[in-house]
Each structure stands twice: as structure tokens, then as C-alpha cells.
Amino acid sequence: MAIADSALDREALAYARGLLRAPQPRENLWAVLGAALLCAAAAMAFAVAMVMAPPAVTSHLALEPEPAAPATAASDKVQGAERSAP
């Protein structure tokens, strides 16, 4: 015995069953956007605090002494002339 074809359209039945199903709850994106905004505001606040904060080192650092510049012959003559002139 052969399988008899149904008089009902399967696609139309699937569509009707889909319409009768309970609607799926939609996800609320406001919570995600709020969290992202909070993170962005916190990052900006930390960046501003980092730029505006005084340096962490409060004691004076020892400077390296500058090396003595070698005297040139021309400057020695000028300095000698100034010293000898009364």
C-alpha cells in the first residue's frame, strides 16, 4: 500500500505553529550599553587623574656634576689680560 499524500500543506502548518508559539523574550541592550558607558567614563577619569596628578617622586634627585669644559687658548689669554690689567 502506497503512502497517501496529505491534503494539508506542511509549510502552512509549520507557519501556523510558529505563530501559535509563545513569543521569545527580547534581550535588553540598555544594560549592556550602560555598562560600556560606565567603563568608558571610568577609563577617562583614570586617564585625567593620571595626567593631572603630581609626580610620585617627592624627594630631590641628585644631579650628576657637569664635566668641566676644557679651557681654550684664546679664552686663557683674555682672562690673563683681564687679571693683569689694574
PDB file of C-alpha atoms in Angstrom:
ATOM      1  CA  MET A   1       0.000   0.000   0.000  1.00  0.00           C
ATOM      2  CA  ALA A   2       1.345   3.369  -1.001  1.00  0.00           C
ATOM      3  CA  ILE A   3       1.552   6.290   1.380  1.00  0.00           C
ATOM      4  CA  ALA A   4      -1.274   8.669   0.638  1.00  0.00           C
ATOM      5  CA  ASP A   5      -0.455  12.303   0.139  1.00  0.00           C
ATOM      6  CA  SER A   6      -1.945  14.597   2.746  1.00  0.00           C
ATOM      7  CA  ALA A   7      -4.298  17.345   1.714  1.00  0.00           C
ATOM      8  CA  LEU A   8      -2.681  19.664   4.267  1.00  0.00           C
ATOM      9  CA  ASP A   9       0.210  21.869   3.276  1.00  0.00           C
ATOM     10  CA  ARG A  10       3.184  21.181   5.573  1.00  0.00           C
ATOM     11  CA  GLU A  11       4.703  24.633   5.118  1.00  0.00           C
ATOM     12  CA  ALA A  12       1.412  26.308   6.032  1.00  0.00           C
ATOM     13  CA  LEU A  13       1.124  24.114   9.152  1.00  0.00           C
ATOM     14  CA  ALA A  14       4.668  24.960  10.223  1.00  0.00           C
ATOM     15  CA  TYR A  15       3.925  28.665   9.761  1.00  0.00           C
ATOM     16  CA  ALA A  16       0.732  28.402  11.810  1.00  0.00           C
ATOM     17  CA  ARG A  17       2.532  26.506  14.600  1.00  0.00           C
ATOM     18  CA  GLY A  18       5.212  29.210  14.638  1.00  0.00           C
ATOM     19  CA  LEU A  19       2.539  31.862  15.064  1.00  0.00           C
ATOM     20  CA  LEU A  20       0.940  29.958  17.952  1.00  0.00           C
ATOM     21  CA  ARG A  21       4.207  29.542  19.866  1.00  0.00           C
ATOM     22  CA  ALA A  22       4.856  31.848  22.793  1.00  0.00           C
ATOM     23  CA  PRO A  23       6.935  34.851  21.736  1.00  0.00           C
ATOM     24  CA  GLN A  24      10.607  34.738  22.681  1.00  0.00           C
ATOM     25  CA  PRO A  25      11.639  37.439  25.154  1.00  0.00           C
ATOM     26  CA  ARG A  26      13.854  40.072  23.538  1.00  0.00           C
ATOM     27  CA  GLU A  27      17.214  40.872  25.061  1.00  0.00           C
ATOM     28  CA  ASN A  28      17.520  44.296  26.610  1.00  0.00           C
ATOM     29  CA  LEU A  29      20.577  46.124  25.286  1.00  0.00           C
ATOM     30  CA  TRP A  30      20.282  49.095  27.652  1.00  0.00           C
ATOM     31  CA  ALA A  31      22.108  47.196  30.399  1.00  0.00           C
ATOM     32  CA  VAL A  32      24.995  46.405  28.058  1.00  0.00           C
ATOM     33  CA  LEU A  33      25.192  49.996  26.827  1.00  0.00           C
ATOM     34  CA  GLY A  34      25.098  51.288  30.402  1.00  0.00           C
ATOM     35  CA  ALA A  35      27.951  49.008  31.441  1.00  0.00           C
ATOM     36  CA  ALA A  36      30.013  50.093  28.432  1.00  0.00           C
ATOM     37  CA  LEU A  37      29.345  53.757  29.233  1.00  0.00           C
ATOM     38  CA  LEU A  38      30.373  53.225  32.861  1.00  0.00           C
ATOM     39  CA  CYS A  39      33.627  51.538  31.804  1.00  0.00           C
ATOM     40  CA  ALA A  40      34.400  54.322  29.330  1.00  0.00           C
ATOM     41  CA  ALA A  41      33.730  57.021  31.942  1.00  0.00           C
ATOM     42  CA  ALA A  42      35.928  55.246  34.486  1.00  0.00           C
ATOM     43  CA  ALA A  43      38.751  54.907  31.951  1.00  0.00           C
ATOM     44  CA  MET A  44      38.541  58.606  31.095  1.00  0.00           C
ATOM     45  CA  ALA A  45      38.513  59.555  34.798  1.00  0.00           C
ATOM     46  CA  PHE A  46      41.613  57.461  35.461  1.00  0.00           C
ATOM     47  CA  ALA A  47      43.365  58.953  32.428  1.00  0.00           C
ATOM     48  CA  VAL A  48      42.610  62.513  33.565  1.00  0.00           C
ATOM     49  CA  ALA A  49      43.770  61.704  37.105  1.00  0.00           C
ATOM     50  CA  MET A  50      46.983  60.206  35.737  1.00  0.00           C
ATOM     51  CA  VAL A  51      47.753  63.303  33.679  1.00  0.00           C
ATOM     52  CA  MET A  52      46.849  65.831  36.375  1.00  0.00           C
ATOM     53  CA  ALA A  53      48.411  64.038  39.357  1.00  0.00           C
ATOM     54  CA  PRO A  54      51.729  65.293  40.713  1.00  0.00           C
ATOM     55  CA  PRO A  55      54.755  63.061  40.219  1.00  0.00           C
ATOM     56  CA  ALA A  56      55.154  60.215  42.678  1.00  0.00           C
ATOM     57  CA  VAL A  57      58.781  61.118  43.485  1.00  0.00           C
ATOM     58  CA  THR A  58      58.765  63.933  46.039  1.00  0.00           C
ATOM     59  CA  SER A  59      62.431  63.955  47.082  1.00  0.00           C
ATOM     60  CA  HIS A  60      65.040  65.773  45.049  1.00  0.00           C
ATOM     61  CA  LEU A  61      67.162  63.564  42.905  1.00  0.00           C
ATOM     62  CA  ALA A  62      70.915  64.014  42.925  1.00  0.00           C
ATOM     63  CA  LEU A  63      72.127  65.636  39.749  1.00  0.00           C
ATOM     64  CA  GLU A  64      75.270  64.399  38.088  1.00  0.00           C
ATOM     65  CA  PRO A  65      78.028  67.015  38.129  1.00  0.00           C
ATOM     66  CA  GLU A  66      78.706  68.556  34.752  1.00  0.00           C
ATOM     67  CA  PRO A  67      82.103  67.744  33.308  1.00  0.00           C
ATOM     68  CA  ALA A  68      84.497  70.698  33.334  1.00  0.00           C
ATOM     69  CA  ALA A  69      84.835  72.292  29.929  1.00  0.00           C
ATOM     70  CA  PRO A  70      88.415  72.381  28.662  1.00  0.00           C
ATOM     71  CA  ALA A  71      89.773  75.901  28.505  1.00  0.00           C
ATOM     72  CA  THR A  72      90.777  77.177  25.101  1.00  0.00           C
ATOM     73  CA  ALA A  73      93.961  79.130  24.475  1.00  0.00           C
ATOM     74  CA  ALA A  74      92.078  82.258  23.339  1.00  0.00           C
ATOM     75  CA  SER A  75      89.959  82.408  26.468  1.00  0.00           C
ATOM     76  CA  ASP A  76      93.071  81.920  28.640  1.00  0.00           C
ATOM     77  CA  LYS A  77      94.720  84.936  27.012  1.00  0.00           C
ATOM     78  CA  VAL A  78      91.636  87.103  27.546  1.00  0.00           C
ATOM     79  CA  GLN A  79      91.291  86.031  31.155  1.00  0.00           C
ATOM     80  CA  GLY A  80      95.032  86.586  31.754  1.00  0.00           C
ATOM     81  CA  ALA A  81      94.820  90.058  30.256  1.00  0.00           C
ATOM     82  CA  GLU A  82      91.891  90.978  32.469  1.00  0.00           C
ATOM     83  CA  ARG A  83      93.712  89.769  35.564  1.00  0.00           C
ATOM     84  CA  SER A  84      96.914  91.623  34.840  1.00  0.00           C
ATOM     85  CA  ALA A  85      95.229  94.917  33.992  1.00  0.00           C
ATOM     86  CA  PRO A  86      94.988  97.039  37.160  1.00  0.00           C
TER      87      PRO A  86
END
